[in-house]
Coordinates of C-alpha atoms in Angstrom, one line a residue:
M1 CA -63.7 -26.7 -29.1
V2 CA -63.1 -24.1 -31.8
R3 CA -66.0 -24.1 -34.2
P4 CA -65.4 -25.1 -37.9
A5 CA -64.9 -22.2 -40.3
T6 CA -68.0 -22.9 -42.4
P7 CA -70.7 -23.0 -39.6
L8 CA -68.9 -19.9 -38.2
V9 CA -69.2 -17.9 -41.5
S10 CA -72.9 -19.0 -41.8
S11 CA -73.6 -17.8 -38.4
L12 CA -71.8 -14.3 -39.0
L13 CA -73.8 -13.8 -42.2
A14 CA -77.0 -14.6 -40.5
I15 CA -76.2 -12.0 -37.8
A16 CA -75.3 -9.6 -40.5
L17 CA -78.6 -10.0 -42.2
M18 CA -80.7 -9.7 -39.0
S19 CA -78.8 -6.5 -37.9
G20 CA -79.6 -4.8 -41.2
F21 CA -75.9 -4.4 -42.2
A22 CA -75.4 -5.2 -45.9
A23 CA -71.9 -6.1 -47.1
T24 CA -72.6 -4.7 -50.5
G25 CA -73.5 -1.4 -49.0
A26 CA -70.1 -0.9 -47.4
S27 CA -67.9 2.0 -48.5
A28 CA -64.4 1.8 -50.0
A29 CA -63.0 3.0 -46.6
D30 CA -64.9 0.4 -44.9
R31 CA -63.5 -2.3 -47.1
K32 CA -59.9 -1.2 -46.2
D33 CA -60.8 -1.4 -42.4
P34 CA -60.8 -5.2 -41.4
M35 CA -62.9 -4.3 -38.4
A36 CA -65.4 -2.1 -40.3
E37 CA -67.8 -5.1 -41.0
W38 CA -67.6 -6.4 -37.4
K39 CA -68.2 -3.0 -36.0
G40 CA -71.1 -2.4 -38.5
R41 CA -72.8 -5.6 -37.3
M42 CA -72.5 -4.6 -33.7
T43 CA -73.7 -1.2 -34.3
G44 CA -76.7 -2.5 -36.2
L45 CA -77.6 -4.6 -33.3
D46 CA -77.1 -1.8 -30.8
T47 CA -79.6 0.2 -32.9
R48 CA -82.2 -2.4 -33.1
I49 CA -81.9 -3.0 -29.3
K50 CA -82.7 0.7 -28.6
A51 CA -85.6 0.5 -30.9
A52 CA -87.0 -2.8 -29.6
Q53 CA -90.6 -2.9 -28.3
S54 CA -90.3 -5.8 -26.0
E55 CA -88.0 -7.1 -23.5
A56 CA -88.1 -10.6 -25.3
E57 CA -86.9 -8.9 -28.4
Q58 CA -84.1 -7.0 -26.6
H59 CA -83.2 -10.4 -24.9
E60 CA -82.9 -12.1 -28.4
L61 CA -80.9 -9.2 -29.8
Q62 CA -78.5 -9.1 -26.7
A63 CA -77.9 -12.9 -27.4
Q64 CA -77.0 -12.1 -31.1
M65 CA -74.5 -9.5 -29.6
D66 CA -73.1 -12.4 -27.4
Q67 CA -72.9 -14.6 -30.4
L68 CA -71.0 -11.9 -32.5
L69 CA -68.4 -11.4 -29.6
Q70 CA -68.0 -15.1 -29.5
A71 CA -67.3 -15.3 -33.2
C72 CA -64.8 -12.4 -33.0
A73 CA -62.9 -14.0 -30.2
Q74 CA -62.5 -17.1 -32.5
A75 CA -61.7 -15.2 -35.7
R76 CA -58.2 -14.4 -36.9
G77 CA -57.7 -10.5 -37.1
C78 CA -60.7 -9.5 -35.1
D79 CA -60.0 -7.2 -32.3
I80 CA -62.7 -7.7 -29.7
A81 CA -61.6 -4.5 -27.7
Q82 CA -63.1 -2.4 -30.5
L83 CA -66.5 -4.0 -30.2
L84 CA -66.7 -3.9 -26.4
P85 CA -67.6 -0.2 -26.2
I86 CA -70.6 -0.6 -28.5
Y87 CA -71.6 -3.7 -26.7
R88 CA -71.5 -2.1 -23.3
E89 CA -73.5 1.0 -24.5
A90 CA -76.2 -1.5 -25.7
S91 CA -76.2 -3.3 -22.5
A92 CA -76.4 -0.2 -20.3
A93 CA -79.3 1.1 -22.4
R94 CA -81.1 -2.1 -22.1
R95 CA -80.7 -2.1 -18.4
G96 CA -82.0 1.4 -18.1
A97 CA -85.0 0.7 -20.2
A98 CA -85.7 -2.4 -18.3
N99 CA -86.0 -0.9 -15.0
D100 CA -84.5 2.5 -14.1
D101 CA -85.1 2.3 -10.4
S102 CA -84.4 -1.4 -9.8
D103 CA -82.5 -2.2 -6.5
D104 CA -81.1 -5.4 -8.3
A105 CA -79.5 -3.6 -11.1
D106 CA -76.0 -4.8 -11.7
D107 CA -73.6 -1.8 -12.1
D108 CA -70.7 -3.9 -13.1
G109 CA -72.0 -5.6 -16.3
P110 CA -75.0 -7.0 -18.0
D111 CA -77.9 -7.9 -15.9
E112 CA -78.5 -11.2 -17.7
M113 CA -75.8 -13.0 -15.8
I114 CA -78.3 -14.4 -13.2
D115 CA -81.8 -12.8 -12.9
V116 CA -84.1 -14.0 -10.1
A117 CA -87.7 -15.0 -11.1
G118 CA -90.0 -12.4 -10.1
D119 CA -93.6 -12.1 -9.5
K120 CA -94.5 -11.4 -13.1
T121 CA -93.2 -14.8 -14.1
P122 CA -96.2 -16.8 -15.0
E123 CA -96.8 -19.2 -12.3
Q124 CA -96.9 -22.4 -14.5
A125 CA -94.1 -21.4 -16.8
T126 CA -91.4 -23.5 -15.1
A127 CA -93.9 -26.4 -14.3
D128 CA -95.1 -26.7 -17.9
K129 CA -91.6 -26.9 -19.2
L130 CA -90.5 -29.5 -16.6
L131 CA -93.6 -31.6 -16.6
D132 CA -92.9 -33.7 -19.7
E133 CA -93.6 -37.4 -19.9
R134 CA -90.5 -38.4 -17.9
N135 CA -91.2 -36.1 -15.0
R136 CA -95.0 -36.8 -14.9
H137 CA -94.1 -40.5 -14.7
F138 CA -91.7 -39.8 -11.8
M139 CA -94.6 -37.8 -10.0
D140 CA -97.1 -40.7 -10.7
T141 CA -94.7 -43.4 -9.5
V142 CA -93.1 -42.1 -6.3
K143 CA -95.1 -42.1 -3.1
M144 CA -95.7 -38.8 -1.2
N145 CA -95.7 -40.0 2.6
P146 CA -94.5 -38.6 5.9
A147 CA -90.9 -39.5 5.2
V148 CA -90.9 -37.6 2.0
Q149 CA -92.7 -34.7 3.9
A150 CA -90.1 -34.8 6.5
G151 CA -87.4 -34.7 3.8
I152 CA -89.0 -31.6 2.2
R153 CA -89.2 -30.0 5.7
R154 CA -85.4 -30.5 6.0
W155 CA -84.6 -29.1 2.4
L156 CA -86.8 -26.0 3.3
T157 CA -85.3 -25.1 6.8
D158 CA -81.7 -25.8 7.9
M159 CA -80.7 -27.3 4.3
R160 CA -82.3 -24.6 2.4
P161 CA -78.9 -22.9 1.5
S162 CA -77.8 -26.4 0.2
L163 CA -81.0 -26.7 -2.0
M164 CA -80.5 -23.3 -3.5
S165 CA -76.8 -23.9 -4.4
S166 CA -77.6 -27.3 -5.6
Y167 CA -80.2 -25.8 -7.9
E168 CA -77.7 -23.1 -9.2
N169 CA -74.9 -25.7 -9.7
F170 CA -77.2 -28.0 -11.4
Q171 CA -78.3 -25.4 -14.1
Y172 CA -74.7 -25.0 -15.2
L173 CA -74.2 -28.8 -15.3
K174 CA -77.6 -29.7 -17.0
S175 CA -76.6 -29.2 -20.5
S176 CA -73.8 -31.9 -20.3
M177 CA -75.5 -34.2 -17.7
L178 CA -79.4 -34.1 -18.8
P179 CA -79.2 -35.7 -22.2
A180 CA -78.1 -39.1 -21.0
F181 CA -80.9 -39.2 -18.6
Q182 CA -83.5 -38.2 -21.2
R183 CA -82.2 -40.7 -23.7
H184 CA -82.9 -43.5 -21.1
G185 CA -86.4 -42.0 -20.3
L186 CA -85.4 -40.7 -16.7
S187 CA -86.7 -37.7 -15.1
E188 CA -84.8 -34.5 -15.0
A189 CA -86.2 -34.0 -11.4
L190 CA -84.7 -37.3 -10.4
L191 CA -81.2 -36.4 -11.6
F192 CA -81.5 -33.0 -9.7
G193 CA -82.6 -34.9 -6.6
I194 CA -79.6 -37.2 -6.8
I195 CA -77.1 -34.5 -7.4
A196 CA -78.6 -32.4 -4.5
K197 CA -78.2 -35.3 -2.1
E198 CA -74.9 -36.6 -3.3
S199 CA -72.8 -33.6 -3.9
N200 CA -74.9 -30.3 -3.9
G201 CA -73.8 -30.1 -7.5
K202 CA -70.1 -29.8 -6.7
V203 CA -68.0 -31.9 -9.0
H204 CA -64.8 -32.1 -7.1
V205 CA -66.1 -33.8 -4.0
G206 CA -65.2 -37.1 -2.5
S207 CA -66.5 -39.3 0.4
R208 CA -64.5 -41.0 3.2
V209 CA -65.3 -44.3 1.7
G210 CA -63.8 -43.3 -1.8
A211 CA -66.9 -42.2 -3.9
I212 CA -66.2 -39.2 -5.8
G213 CA -67.7 -36.8 -8.4
P214 CA -71.0 -35.2 -8.8
L215 CA -72.9 -38.5 -8.8
Q216 CA -70.4 -40.2 -6.2
F217 CA -69.5 -43.3 -7.9
M218 CA -67.4 -45.9 -6.1
P219 CA -64.1 -47.0 -7.9
A220 CA -65.5 -50.5 -8.7
T221 CA -68.9 -49.4 -9.9
G222 CA -67.2 -46.6 -11.9
R223 CA -64.9 -49.1 -13.7
R224 CA -67.9 -51.2 -14.6
F225 CA -69.4 -48.4 -16.4
G226 CA -66.2 -47.0 -18.0
L227 CA -65.2 -44.5 -15.2
G228 CA -61.9 -44.1 -13.6
Q229 CA -58.2 -43.0 -14.5
D230 CA -57.8 -42.0 -18.2
G231 CA -54.0 -42.2 -18.3
S232 CA -53.5 -38.5 -17.8
G233 CA -53.9 -38.4 -14.1
F234 CA -57.6 -37.4 -14.4
D235 CA -60.4 -39.7 -12.9
T236 CA -63.3 -39.5 -15.1
R237 CA -65.7 -39.9 -12.2
Y238 CA -65.2 -36.3 -11.9
D239 CA -66.5 -35.7 -15.4
P240 CA -70.2 -34.6 -15.3
K241 CA -71.1 -35.9 -18.7
M242 CA -69.4 -39.1 -18.5
S243 CA -70.6 -39.7 -14.8
S244 CA -74.3 -39.0 -15.9
E245 CA -74.1 -41.4 -18.8
A246 CA -72.9 -44.1 -16.3
A247 CA -75.7 -43.1 -13.8
A248 CA -78.3 -43.3 -16.6
E249 CA -77.1 -46.9 -17.6
Y250 CA -77.0 -48.0 -14.0
F251 CA -80.6 -46.9 -13.3
S252 CA -81.7 -48.5 -16.3
E253 CA -80.3 -51.7 -15.2
R254 CA -81.9 -51.4 -11.8
Y255 CA -85.2 -50.4 -13.1
A256 CA -85.1 -53.6 -15.4
E257 CA -84.5 -55.9 -12.5
L258 CA -86.6 -54.1 -9.8
N259 CA -89.8 -53.6 -12.0
N260 CA -89.3 -49.9 -12.6
N261 CA -89.4 -49.2 -8.9
I262 CA -87.9 -45.8 -8.2
E263 CA -87.4 -46.1 -4.4
M264 CA -85.9 -49.5 -4.7
S265 CA -83.5 -48.3 -7.5
L266 CA -82.4 -45.4 -5.3
A267 CA -81.9 -47.7 -2.3
A268 CA -79.8 -49.9 -4.7
Y269 CA -77.6 -46.8 -5.8
N270 CA -76.9 -45.9 -2.1
G271 CA -77.0 -49.2 -0.3
G272 CA -75.8 -51.6 -2.8
E273 CA -77.6 -53.3 -5.9
G274 CA -76.8 -56.8 -4.5
R275 CA -78.6 -55.9 -1.2
A276 CA -81.6 -54.3 -3.0
L277 CA -82.0 -57.2 -5.3
R278 CA -82.0 -59.9 -2.6
V279 CA -84.5 -57.8 -0.4
Y280 CA -86.7 -57.4 -3.5
Q281 CA -86.7 -61.0 -4.4
S282 CA -87.1 -62.3 -0.8
T283 CA -90.1 -60.0 -0.1
G284 CA -92.0 -60.8 -3.4
G285 CA -91.3 -57.3 -4.8
R286 CA -93.0 -55.5 -2.0
S287 CA -92.5 -51.6 -1.7
F288 CA -89.5 -49.9 -0.1
W289 CA -91.9 -48.5 2.5
D290 CA -93.0 -52.0 3.6
A291 CA -91.6 -52.6 7.0
D292 CA -89.9 -55.9 6.2
V293 CA -88.3 -54.2 3.2
Y294 CA -87.5 -50.8 4.9
S295 CA -85.8 -52.5 7.9
Q296 CA -83.3 -54.4 5.9
F297 CA -81.5 -51.3 4.5
P298 CA -79.0 -49.3 6.7
A299 CA -80.0 -46.0 8.2
E300 CA -78.0 -44.1 5.4
T301 CA -80.3 -45.5 2.8
R302 CA -83.6 -45.1 4.9
D303 CA -82.5 -41.3 4.8
Y304 CA -81.2 -41.1 1.3
V305 CA -84.3 -42.4 -0.5
P306 CA -86.8 -39.8 0.8
M307 CA -84.4 -37.0 0.6
V308 CA -83.7 -37.4 -3.0
I309 CA -87.4 -37.7 -3.7
A310 CA -88.0 -34.6 -1.6
A311 CA -85.4 -32.6 -3.6
A312 CA -87.0 -33.9 -6.8
W313 CA -90.5 -33.0 -5.7
L314 CA -89.3 -29.4 -4.7
Y315 CA -87.7 -29.0 -8.1
L316 CA -91.1 -29.6 -10.0
H317 CA -93.2 -27.8 -7.5
P318 CA -91.2 -24.8 -6.2
R319 CA -94.0 -22.2 -5.9
E320 CA -96.3 -24.5 -3.8
Y321 CA -93.6 -24.2 -1.0
G322 CA -92.6 -20.6 -1.4
V323 CA -89.4 -21.5 -3.2
R324 CA -88.0 -19.2 -5.7
F325 CA -85.0 -20.7 -7.5
P326 CA -82.5 -18.4 -9.3
R327 CA -83.0 -18.3 -13.0
V328 CA -79.5 -19.2 -14.2
S329 CA -78.4 -18.4 -17.8
D330 CA -77.6 -22.0 -18.9
R331 CA -77.2 -21.5 -22.6
P332 CA -73.9 -23.3 -23.4
A333 CA -71.0 -21.2 -24.8
Q334 CA -67.2 -21.1 -24.9
I335 CA -64.6 -18.7 -23.5
K336 CA -61.3 -18.3 -25.5
L337 CA -58.7 -16.9 -23.2
E338 CA -57.0 -13.8 -24.6
K339 CA -54.3 -14.1 -22.1
P340 CA -52.8 -16.5 -19.3
I341 CA -55.2 -16.6 -16.3
T342 CA -56.3 -18.9 -13.6
F343 CA -59.9 -19.6 -12.4
N344 CA -59.2 -17.8 -9.2
E345 CA -58.4 -14.6 -11.3
M346 CA -61.3 -15.2 -13.7
T347 CA -63.6 -15.3 -10.7
I348 CA -62.4 -11.9 -9.3
C349 CA -62.6 -10.0 -12.6
M350 CA -65.9 -11.5 -13.8
G351 CA -67.7 -10.6 -10.6
N352 CA -71.2 -11.8 -9.6
A353 CA -74.7 -10.8 -9.9
R354 CA -76.2 -9.4 -6.7
G355 CA -77.0 -12.0 -4.2
T356 CA -74.9 -14.8 -5.8
D357 CA -71.5 -16.4 -5.1
G358 CA -69.7 -15.9 -8.3
Y359 CA -68.5 -18.2 -11.1
L360 CA -65.6 -20.2 -9.4
R361 CA -67.8 -23.2 -8.9
A362 CA -69.4 -22.9 -12.3
L363 CA -66.0 -22.8 -14.1
R364 CA -64.6 -25.7 -12.0
N365 CA -67.8 -27.8 -12.6
M366 CA -67.9 -27.2 -16.3
N367 CA -64.1 -27.6 -16.8
P368 CA -63.3 -30.3 -14.2
R369 CA -59.8 -31.1 -15.4
Y370 CA -58.4 -27.6 -14.3
S371 CA -57.5 -26.6 -10.7
P372 CA -58.5 -23.1 -9.7
D373 CA -54.9 -22.0 -9.2
V374 CA -53.3 -23.4 -12.4
W375 CA -52.3 -20.8 -15.0
L376 CA -54.1 -21.5 -18.2
A377 CA -52.4 -20.3 -21.6
A378 CA -53.8 -17.9 -23.8
G379 CA -55.9 -19.6 -26.5
T380 CA -57.3 -22.1 -24.0
V381 CA -60.9 -22.8 -24.8
L382 CA -63.3 -23.2 -21.8
N383 CA -66.8 -24.5 -21.5
A384 CA -69.1 -21.8 -20.3
T385 CA -72.6 -20.2 -20.6
T386 CA -73.3 -17.0 -22.6
A387 CA -73.5 -15.2 -19.3
M388 CA -70.2 -16.2 -18.2
A389 CA -68.6 -15.4 -21.6
R390 CA -70.1 -12.0 -21.5
A391 CA -68.8 -11.5 -18.0
Y392 CA -65.4 -12.6 -19.0
N393 CA -65.4 -10.3 -22.2
W394 CA -66.8 -7.4 -20.3
N395 CA -64.3 -7.4 -17.3
C396 CA -61.4 -9.7 -17.9
T397 CA -59.9 -9.0 -21.2
S398 CA -59.0 -5.3 -20.3
G399 CA -59.7 -2.4 -18.1
R400 CA -59.2 -1.5 -14.4
R401 CA -61.1 -4.6 -13.2
A402 CA -58.9 -7.0 -15.0
E403 CA -55.7 -5.1 -13.8
L404 CA -57.0 -5.3 -10.1
A405 CA -57.7 -9.1 -10.4
H406 CA -54.1 -9.7 -11.7
E407 CA -52.6 -7.5 -9.0
L408 CA -54.5 -9.6 -6.3
M409 CA -53.3 -12.8 -7.7
V410 CA -49.7 -11.8 -7.9
A411 CA -49.6 -10.3 -4.5
D412 CA -47.1 -11.9 -2.2
A413 CA -48.0 -11.7 1.5
R414 CA -44.5 -12.4 2.5
S415 CA -43.3 -9.0 0.9
A416 CA -45.5 -7.1 3.5
I417 CA -43.2 -8.3 6.3
V418 CA -40.6 -5.9 7.5
R419 CA -37.8 -6.4 10.0
I420 CA -36.6 -4.1 12.7
G421 CA -32.7 -4.0 12.1
P422 CA -30.3 -3.9 15.0
L423 CA -29.2 -0.6 16.6
E424 CA -26.0 0.9 15.3
P425 CA -23.1 0.9 17.9
A426 CA -22.7 4.3 19.5
S427 CA -19.7 6.3 18.2
P428 CA -17.3 7.1 21.3
D429 CA -16.5 10.5 20.0
S430 CA -20.2 11.5 19.4
A431 CA -21.9 12.9 22.4
A432 CA -25.1 13.2 20.7
S433 CA -25.2 9.5 19.7
T434 CA -24.9 8.4 23.4
Q435 CA -26.9 11.1 25.0
I436 CA -30.0 9.8 27.0
G437 CA -33.0 12.1 27.2
E438 CA -35.5 12.2 29.8
S439 CA -37.4 9.5 28.2
G440 CA -34.5 7.1 28.7
L441 CA -34.2 6.6 24.9
D442 CA -31.3 7.4 22.8
A443 CA -31.7 9.3 19.5
T444 CA -32.0 6.3 17.4
A445 CA -34.5 4.5 19.6
Q446 CA -36.7 7.7 19.6
D447 CA -37.1 7.2 15.7
P448 CA -37.9 3.6 15.3
A449 CA -38.7 4.2 11.6
A450 CA -35.2 4.7 10.9
R451 CA -34.5 1.2 11.8
V452 CA -37.4 -0.3 9.6
Q453 CA -36.2 -2.0 6.5
P454 CA -37.4 -4.6 4.1
M455 CA -36.8 -8.2 5.0
A456 CA -34.9 -8.9 1.8
A457 CA -32.5 -5.9 2.7
A458 CA -31.6 -7.2 6.1
K459 CA -28.1 -9.0 5.9
P460 CA -27.6 -11.6 8.5
A461 CA -24.3 -11.5 10.6
P462 CA -21.6 -13.9 9.3
P463 CA -21.6 -17.0 11.3
K464 CA -18.8 -17.6 13.9
P465 CA -16.2 -20.1 12.9
V466 CA -16.7 -23.5 14.6
A467 CA -13.8 -25.8 15.7
K468 CA -13.6 -29.1 13.7
A469 CA -14.1 -30.9 17.0
E470 CA -17.4 -29.1 17.6
R471 CA -18.8 -29.7 14.2
K472 CA -21.3 -32.6 14.4
K473 CA -22.8 -34.3 11.5
E474 CA -26.6 -33.6 11.6
K475 CA -28.8 -36.6 11.4
P476 CA -31.5 -36.7 8.8
K477 CA -34.8 -35.7 10.5
K478 CA -37.1 -38.7 10.8
V479 CA -40.4 -38.3 9.1
K480 CA -43.4 -38.8 11.2
M481 CA -46.3 -41.1 10.3
Y482 CA -50.1 -40.5 10.8
R483 CA -52.8 -43.1 10.7
V484 CA -55.9 -41.8 8.9
A485 CA -59.0 -41.8 11.1
R486 CA -62.5 -42.2 9.9
G487 CA -63.8 -38.9 8.5
D488 CA -60.3 -37.6 7.8
T489 CA -59.4 -35.8 4.5
L490 CA -55.9 -34.8 3.4
G491 CA -56.8 -31.1 3.8
R492 CA -57.8 -31.8 7.5
I493 CA -54.6 -33.8 8.2
A494 CA -52.5 -30.9 6.5
D495 CA -54.2 -28.3 8.7
K496 CA -53.8 -30.2 11.8
H497 CA -50.0 -31.0 11.4
D498 CA -49.1 -27.6 9.7
C499 CA -48.3 -29.2 6.3
E500 CA -48.2 -27.9 2.8
L501 CA -51.0 -29.8 1.1
K502 CA -49.3 -30.3 -2.2
T503 CA -46.1 -31.5 -0.6
L504 CA -48.1 -33.9 1.6
A505 CA -49.9 -35.2 -1.4
K506 CA -46.7 -35.7 -3.4
A507 CA -44.9 -37.5 -0.6
N508 CA -47.8 -40.1 -0.3
G509 CA -48.5 -40.4 -4.1
L510 CA -51.8 -38.8 -4.0
R511 CA -53.3 -37.1 -7.0
A512 CA -55.3 -33.9 -7.3
P513 CA -58.1 -33.0 -7.1
G514 CA -59.3 -35.9 -5.0
Y515 CA -56.4 -36.6 -2.7
I516 CA -58.4 -39.6 -1.4
V517 CA -57.2 -41.1 1.7
K518 CA -58.4 -44.3 3.2
P519 CA -59.3 -44.8 7.0
G520 CA -56.6 -46.9 8.6
S521 CA -53.9 -46.2 6.2
S522 CA -50.7 -44.5 7.0
I523 CA -49.6 -40.9 5.7
R524 CA -46.0 -39.6 5.7
L525 CA -46.0 -36.2 7.4
E526 CA -43.5 -34.9 4.9
G527 CA -42.7 -31.2 5.3
C528 CA -45.0 -30.7 8.4
G529 CA -44.5 -28.5 11.2
G530 CA -45.5 -30.7 14.1

């Protein structure tokens, strides 16, 4: 959303004052140049960054530079390209001052995109921030037992990559998802644990039984809490903000009927609220870990509950277990596109901080209505973070990186294919054209390059005339059907039968991005190879 004019002007004035640039001091020549004030503000911030006495002060001034670039991108008549050289010089100076010999320095752009917590980070800094009343209540309420310890062991061994990616994805989603949980008095760590187990923080995921989105709502439960098709073809179960509001309401209901029991509420979320309530009432409100209670839930739920608690526990106690989560820049910002582009192209030109996977998942998570290969019009406003906005402004608006990214996106693999044309017939009066050398090849065959030509240039021979009696009316090709098996997805079916995914989805009335197929249903293999 574009900010209103009045707050924007106020923000710019504040930045101007902080940067030491006084409008009253501008020369007549400056007043004639519409960009003079913008450049003056950016130069003022550059000077202050170079003179800053601490990293914290530099970080704050860099954030002000980011805000200034954002304001310029949204202001009519402001040419952001004129501010970028000043911005880049300041960022380079800051990187050099921070650590001239660092192996982790990012040569392609600002190093604040994602910086990993180092040994100098105070041990309790993260814990003190997280251990508010809600999280303390969570730790006091859940039971640490061998089942949870086994879950921690799994997260720290073969599932460690999933834990780390879940954390990074969660940081980008947190600003839109956490407020709903906080309003309902629910733990941030609990939200992380659910997301890690349900979707690894990937918004566009679906299960074989029809649950979709970051919190994996089933259709019926989603409708009960206001989620589902919104009339535009988008299922709001994919929307992080709306799905977290629904989940917060759901857990508030379960807490109320299950005496604030976290384990039983999680069991209800995974195994069904009706089952959880019946078990709870029939056993007199005993603990989830009671044998009579535990045995009445399916194996999936018995695994789900301790795994969520284990992930939440690690979220609150990473250092105790040797976990170094990436410190992701999660300050909300917006990107206003300067030219048509896709998420795929943005991912290429924005790059990534060392040791990370880039921004494709973050772009999709924060803007769930857009597919990665859809061209977005200039002027489109995207949700992002300050680091993502900085990476876009740095590398995607102009320059060689932006050009390379666009070249890669428009490259057509088919144009690389060449065709060897037919040999020219030998001329009867040309001895040279028919002479065979010792190698047994004629002159043309000895130079195959002479017969290489682009596919598009090759002209097929005209078809031979066919007598009317020989002409047969071709029968329409019968479209094969496929019965969906358990565990199938539309993508797997398309790969198995050599189909174009979008053609297959259109033929069967399936909508992106979920393309949900139900086991036992039949799929028309439209446009498939076999």
